Short mmCIF file of C-alpha atoms in Angstrom, two decimals:
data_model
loop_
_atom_site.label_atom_id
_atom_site.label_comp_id
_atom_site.label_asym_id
_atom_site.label_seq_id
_atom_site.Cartn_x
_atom_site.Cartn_y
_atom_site.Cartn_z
CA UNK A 1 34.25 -19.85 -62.32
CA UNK A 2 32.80 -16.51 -62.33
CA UNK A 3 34.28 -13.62 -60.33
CA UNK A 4 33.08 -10.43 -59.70
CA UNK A 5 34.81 -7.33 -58.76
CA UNK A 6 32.98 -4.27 -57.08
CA UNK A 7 33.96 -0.85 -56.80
CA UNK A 8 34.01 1.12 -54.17
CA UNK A 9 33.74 -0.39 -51.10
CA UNK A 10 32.54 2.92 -49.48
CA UNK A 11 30.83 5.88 -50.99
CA UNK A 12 29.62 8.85 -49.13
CA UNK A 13 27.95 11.58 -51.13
CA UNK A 14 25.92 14.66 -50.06
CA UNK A 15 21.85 14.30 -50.17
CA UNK A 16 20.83 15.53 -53.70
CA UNK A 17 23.62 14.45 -55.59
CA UNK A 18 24.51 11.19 -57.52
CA UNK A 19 26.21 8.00 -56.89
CA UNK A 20 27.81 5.53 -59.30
CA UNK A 21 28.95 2.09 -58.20
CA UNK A 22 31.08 -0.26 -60.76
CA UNK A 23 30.91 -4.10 -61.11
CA UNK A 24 33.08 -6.46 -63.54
CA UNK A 25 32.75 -9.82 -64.46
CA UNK A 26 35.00 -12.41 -65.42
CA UNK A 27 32.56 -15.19 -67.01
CA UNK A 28 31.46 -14.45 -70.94
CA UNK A 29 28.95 -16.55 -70.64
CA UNK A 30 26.72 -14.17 -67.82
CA UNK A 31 24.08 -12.65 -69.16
CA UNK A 32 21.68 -11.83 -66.06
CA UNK A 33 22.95 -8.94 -63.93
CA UNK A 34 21.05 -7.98 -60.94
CA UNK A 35 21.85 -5.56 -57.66
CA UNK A 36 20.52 -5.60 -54.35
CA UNK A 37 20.12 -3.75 -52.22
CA UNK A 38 20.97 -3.86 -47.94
CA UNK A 39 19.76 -1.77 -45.27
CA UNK A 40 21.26 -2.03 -41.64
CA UNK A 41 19.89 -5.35 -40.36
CA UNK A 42 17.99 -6.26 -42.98
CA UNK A 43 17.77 -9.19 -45.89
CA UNK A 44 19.21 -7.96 -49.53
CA UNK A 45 16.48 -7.03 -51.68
CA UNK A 46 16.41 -6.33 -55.76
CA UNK A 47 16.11 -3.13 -56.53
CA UNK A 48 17.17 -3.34 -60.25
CA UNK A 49 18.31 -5.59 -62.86
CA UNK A 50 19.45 -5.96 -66.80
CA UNK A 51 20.05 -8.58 -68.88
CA UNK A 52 22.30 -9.19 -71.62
CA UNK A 53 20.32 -8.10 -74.45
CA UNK A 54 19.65 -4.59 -72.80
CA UNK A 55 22.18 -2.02 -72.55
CA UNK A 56 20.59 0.00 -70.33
CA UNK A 57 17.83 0.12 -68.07
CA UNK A 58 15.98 2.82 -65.80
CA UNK A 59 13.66 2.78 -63.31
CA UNK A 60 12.80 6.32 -61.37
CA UNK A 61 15.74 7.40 -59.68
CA UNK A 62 18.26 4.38 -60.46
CA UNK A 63 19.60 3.15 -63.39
CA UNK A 64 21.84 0.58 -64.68
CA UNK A 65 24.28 0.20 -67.47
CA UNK A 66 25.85 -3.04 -69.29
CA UNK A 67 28.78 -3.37 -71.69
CA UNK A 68 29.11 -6.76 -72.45
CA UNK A 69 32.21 -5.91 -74.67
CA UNK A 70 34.07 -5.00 -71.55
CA UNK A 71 32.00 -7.18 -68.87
CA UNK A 72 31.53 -4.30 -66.56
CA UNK A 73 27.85 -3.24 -65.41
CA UNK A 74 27.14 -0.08 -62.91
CA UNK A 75 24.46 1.46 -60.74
CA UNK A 76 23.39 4.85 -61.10
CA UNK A 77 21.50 6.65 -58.64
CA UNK A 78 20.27 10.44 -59.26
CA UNK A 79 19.02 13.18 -56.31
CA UNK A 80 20.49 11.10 -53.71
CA UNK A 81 18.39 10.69 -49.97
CA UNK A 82 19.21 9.31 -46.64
CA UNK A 83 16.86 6.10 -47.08
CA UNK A 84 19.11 5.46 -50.25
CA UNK A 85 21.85 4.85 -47.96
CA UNK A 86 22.57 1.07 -47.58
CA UNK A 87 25.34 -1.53 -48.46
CA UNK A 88 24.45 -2.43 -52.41
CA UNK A 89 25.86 -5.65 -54.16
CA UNK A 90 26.18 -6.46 -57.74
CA UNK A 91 25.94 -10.00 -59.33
CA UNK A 92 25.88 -12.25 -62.17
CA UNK A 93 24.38 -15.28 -63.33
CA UNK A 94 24.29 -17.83 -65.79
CA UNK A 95 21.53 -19.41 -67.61
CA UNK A 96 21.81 -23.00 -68.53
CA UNK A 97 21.73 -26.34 -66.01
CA UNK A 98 23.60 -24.79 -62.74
CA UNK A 99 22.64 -21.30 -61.95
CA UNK A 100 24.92 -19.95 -59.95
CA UNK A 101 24.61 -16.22 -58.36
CA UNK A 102 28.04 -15.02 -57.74
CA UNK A 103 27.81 -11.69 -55.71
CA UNK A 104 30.53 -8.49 -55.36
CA UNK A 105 31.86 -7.86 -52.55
CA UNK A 106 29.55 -4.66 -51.78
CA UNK A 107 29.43 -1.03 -51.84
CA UNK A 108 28.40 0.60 -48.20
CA UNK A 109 26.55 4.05 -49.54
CA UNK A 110 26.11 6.98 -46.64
CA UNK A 111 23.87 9.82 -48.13
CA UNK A 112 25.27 12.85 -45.89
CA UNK A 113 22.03 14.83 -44.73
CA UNK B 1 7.23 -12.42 -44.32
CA UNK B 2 9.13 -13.30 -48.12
CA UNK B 3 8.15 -16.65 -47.78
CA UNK B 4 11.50 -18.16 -46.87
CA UNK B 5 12.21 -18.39 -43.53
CA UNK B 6 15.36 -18.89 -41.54
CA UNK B 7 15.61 -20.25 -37.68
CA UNK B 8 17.36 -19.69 -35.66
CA UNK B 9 18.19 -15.69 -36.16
CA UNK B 10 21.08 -16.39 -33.39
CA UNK B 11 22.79 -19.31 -32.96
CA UNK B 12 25.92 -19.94 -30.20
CA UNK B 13 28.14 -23.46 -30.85
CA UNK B 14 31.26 -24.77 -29.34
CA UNK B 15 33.93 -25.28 -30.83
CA UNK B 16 34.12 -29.12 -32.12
CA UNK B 17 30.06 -29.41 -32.46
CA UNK B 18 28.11 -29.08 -35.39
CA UNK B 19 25.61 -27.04 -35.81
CA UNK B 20 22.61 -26.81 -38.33
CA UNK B 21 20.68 -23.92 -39.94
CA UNK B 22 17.36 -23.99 -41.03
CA UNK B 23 15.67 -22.47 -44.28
CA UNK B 24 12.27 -23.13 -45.19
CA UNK B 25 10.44 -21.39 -48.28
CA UNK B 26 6.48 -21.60 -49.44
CA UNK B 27 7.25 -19.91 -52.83
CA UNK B 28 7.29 -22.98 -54.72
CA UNK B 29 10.74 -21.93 -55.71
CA UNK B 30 12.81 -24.26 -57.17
CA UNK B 31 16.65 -23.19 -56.72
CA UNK B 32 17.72 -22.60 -53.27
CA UNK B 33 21.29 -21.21 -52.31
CA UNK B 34 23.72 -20.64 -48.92
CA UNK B 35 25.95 -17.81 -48.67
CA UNK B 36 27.66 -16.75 -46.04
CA UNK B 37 28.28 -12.84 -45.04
CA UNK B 38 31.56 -11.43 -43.70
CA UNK B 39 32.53 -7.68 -43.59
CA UNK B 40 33.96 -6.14 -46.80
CA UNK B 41 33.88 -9.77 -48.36
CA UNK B 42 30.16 -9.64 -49.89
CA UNK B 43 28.20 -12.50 -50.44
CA UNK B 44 30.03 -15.91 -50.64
CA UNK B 45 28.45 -18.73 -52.52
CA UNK B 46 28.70 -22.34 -50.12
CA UNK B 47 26.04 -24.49 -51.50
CA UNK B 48 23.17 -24.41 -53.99
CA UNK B 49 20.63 -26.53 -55.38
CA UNK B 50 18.49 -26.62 -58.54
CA UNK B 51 16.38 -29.32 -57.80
CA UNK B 52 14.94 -31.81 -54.58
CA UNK B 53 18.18 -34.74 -54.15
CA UNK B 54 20.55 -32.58 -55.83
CA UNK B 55 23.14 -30.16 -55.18
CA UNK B 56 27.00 -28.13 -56.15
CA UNK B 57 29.11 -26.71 -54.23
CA UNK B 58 29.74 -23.18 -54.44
CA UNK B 59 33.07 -21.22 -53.88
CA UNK B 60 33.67 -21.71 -49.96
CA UNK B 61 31.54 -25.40 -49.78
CA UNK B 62 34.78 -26.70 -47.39
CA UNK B 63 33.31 -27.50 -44.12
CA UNK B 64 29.89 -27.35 -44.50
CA UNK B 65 27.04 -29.74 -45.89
CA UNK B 66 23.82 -29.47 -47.59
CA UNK B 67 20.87 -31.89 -48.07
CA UNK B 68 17.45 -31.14 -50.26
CA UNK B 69 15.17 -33.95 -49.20
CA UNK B 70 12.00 -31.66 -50.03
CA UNK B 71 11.49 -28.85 -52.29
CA UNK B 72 10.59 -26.54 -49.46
CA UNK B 73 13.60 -26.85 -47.26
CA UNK B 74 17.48 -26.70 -47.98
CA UNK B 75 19.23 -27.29 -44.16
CA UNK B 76 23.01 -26.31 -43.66
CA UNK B 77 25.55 -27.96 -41.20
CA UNK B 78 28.05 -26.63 -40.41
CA UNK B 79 30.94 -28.65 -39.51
CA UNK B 80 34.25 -29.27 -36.78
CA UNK B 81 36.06 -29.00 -40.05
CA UNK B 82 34.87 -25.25 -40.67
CA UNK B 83 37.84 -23.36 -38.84
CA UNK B 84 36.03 -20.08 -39.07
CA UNK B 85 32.59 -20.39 -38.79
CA UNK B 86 31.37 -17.27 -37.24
CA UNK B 87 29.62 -15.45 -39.63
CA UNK B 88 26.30 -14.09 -40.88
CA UNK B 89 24.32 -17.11 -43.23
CA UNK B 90 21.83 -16.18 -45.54
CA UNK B 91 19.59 -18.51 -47.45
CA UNK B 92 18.22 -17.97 -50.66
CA UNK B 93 15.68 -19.31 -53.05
CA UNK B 94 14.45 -18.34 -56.56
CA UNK B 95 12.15 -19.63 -59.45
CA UNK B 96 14.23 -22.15 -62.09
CA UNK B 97 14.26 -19.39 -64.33
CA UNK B 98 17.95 -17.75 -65.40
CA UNK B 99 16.49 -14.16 -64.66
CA UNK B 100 15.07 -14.13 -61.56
CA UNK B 101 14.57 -12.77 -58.58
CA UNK B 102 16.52 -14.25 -55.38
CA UNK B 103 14.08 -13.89 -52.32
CA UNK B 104 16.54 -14.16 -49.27
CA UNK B 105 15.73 -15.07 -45.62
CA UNK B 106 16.42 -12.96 -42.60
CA UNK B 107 19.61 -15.13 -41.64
CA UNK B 108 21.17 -16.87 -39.04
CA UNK B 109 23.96 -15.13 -36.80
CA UNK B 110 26.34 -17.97 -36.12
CA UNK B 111 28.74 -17.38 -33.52
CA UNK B 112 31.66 -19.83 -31.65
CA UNK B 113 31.94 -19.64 -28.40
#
């Protein structure tokens, strides 16, 4: 089955500058990539995604990147703030009859005022 | 509030009993997923379903059981045979597509007492 490794399992960066978290995946076959995003106490939410067709994708301050050639994906975020700071997970998902979401293990993000 | 729902947010169970956590959505979503939430271990796939009478198990199904009698509502037991169940559940549910979003509930604080 798929597996997906997530790096690192903390990050804390200064407000203003930019943080880059790393995913891998084991399973060819995944070609929907989404990340999430969760702040203390609260339910995961998407924040981006990319598919296998796209290389990259950006939307305002976060972007994500995809090499399928070396099944990793990452999240970029630029100008770092406090309310960016949350635990963030990667996953990956196949199309076809059983759609499984298989999740990273998470990357806890502290923006330093 | 997201349209799936999760009951109870706290839930307190001897050891020996089951227990069972609810999820209820009104998005007309299709797929519906457990995962279960332990620090630095991410998301962890138990059980998820594509369709009403039909379900897999995911990677840590041992101990617990599903059921999808209606569209709207995917209940989780968990079991005696779960030798750690304290944990943080979360349900999810998404559209049959292979690029969606997953909407996910509040979740359900499980604790054994």
């Amino acid at each position: 089955g798929e597996n997906v490794e997530q790096h690192p399992s903390t990050l804390s960066v200064q407000e203003g500058d930019s943080a880059v978290i790393k995913c891998t995946y084991s399973d060819s076959a995944s070609n929907y990539f989404p990340w999430y995003k969760q702040e203390l106490g609260k339910r995961p939410q998407l924040i981006i995604d990319i598919r296998s067709n796209v290389g990259e994708k950006k939307d305002q301050r976060i972007a994500v990147t995809l090499n399928k050639t070396a099944k990793h994906f990452s999240l970029h975020i630029t100008e770092t703030q406090p309310e960016d700071s949350a635990v963030y997970f990667c996953a990956a998902s196949t199309g076809g009859g059983y759609q499984k979401v298989t999740f990273g293990t998470g990357t806890k993000l502290q923006v330093i005022p | 509030d997201g349209g799936i729902t999760q009951s109870p947010k706290y839930l307190f169970r001897k050891e020996g009993q089951n227990v069972t956590l609810s999820c209820e959505q009104n998005l007309n979503h299709d797929a519906m997923y457990w995962y279960r939430q332990d620090p630095g271990q991410g998301l962890r796939l138990i059980y998820y379903s594509q369709i009403v009478n039909d379900f897999q198990k995911g990677d840590i199904a041992e101990g617990y059981s599903v059921s999808r009698e209606k569209k709207e509502s995917f209940p989780l037991t968990v079991t005696s045979a779960q030798k750690n169940p304290t944990a943080f559940y979360l349900c999810a549910s998404r559209t049959g597509g292979w690029d969606t979003e997953a909407f996910f509930g509040q979740g359900t604080r499980l604790t054994v007492v």
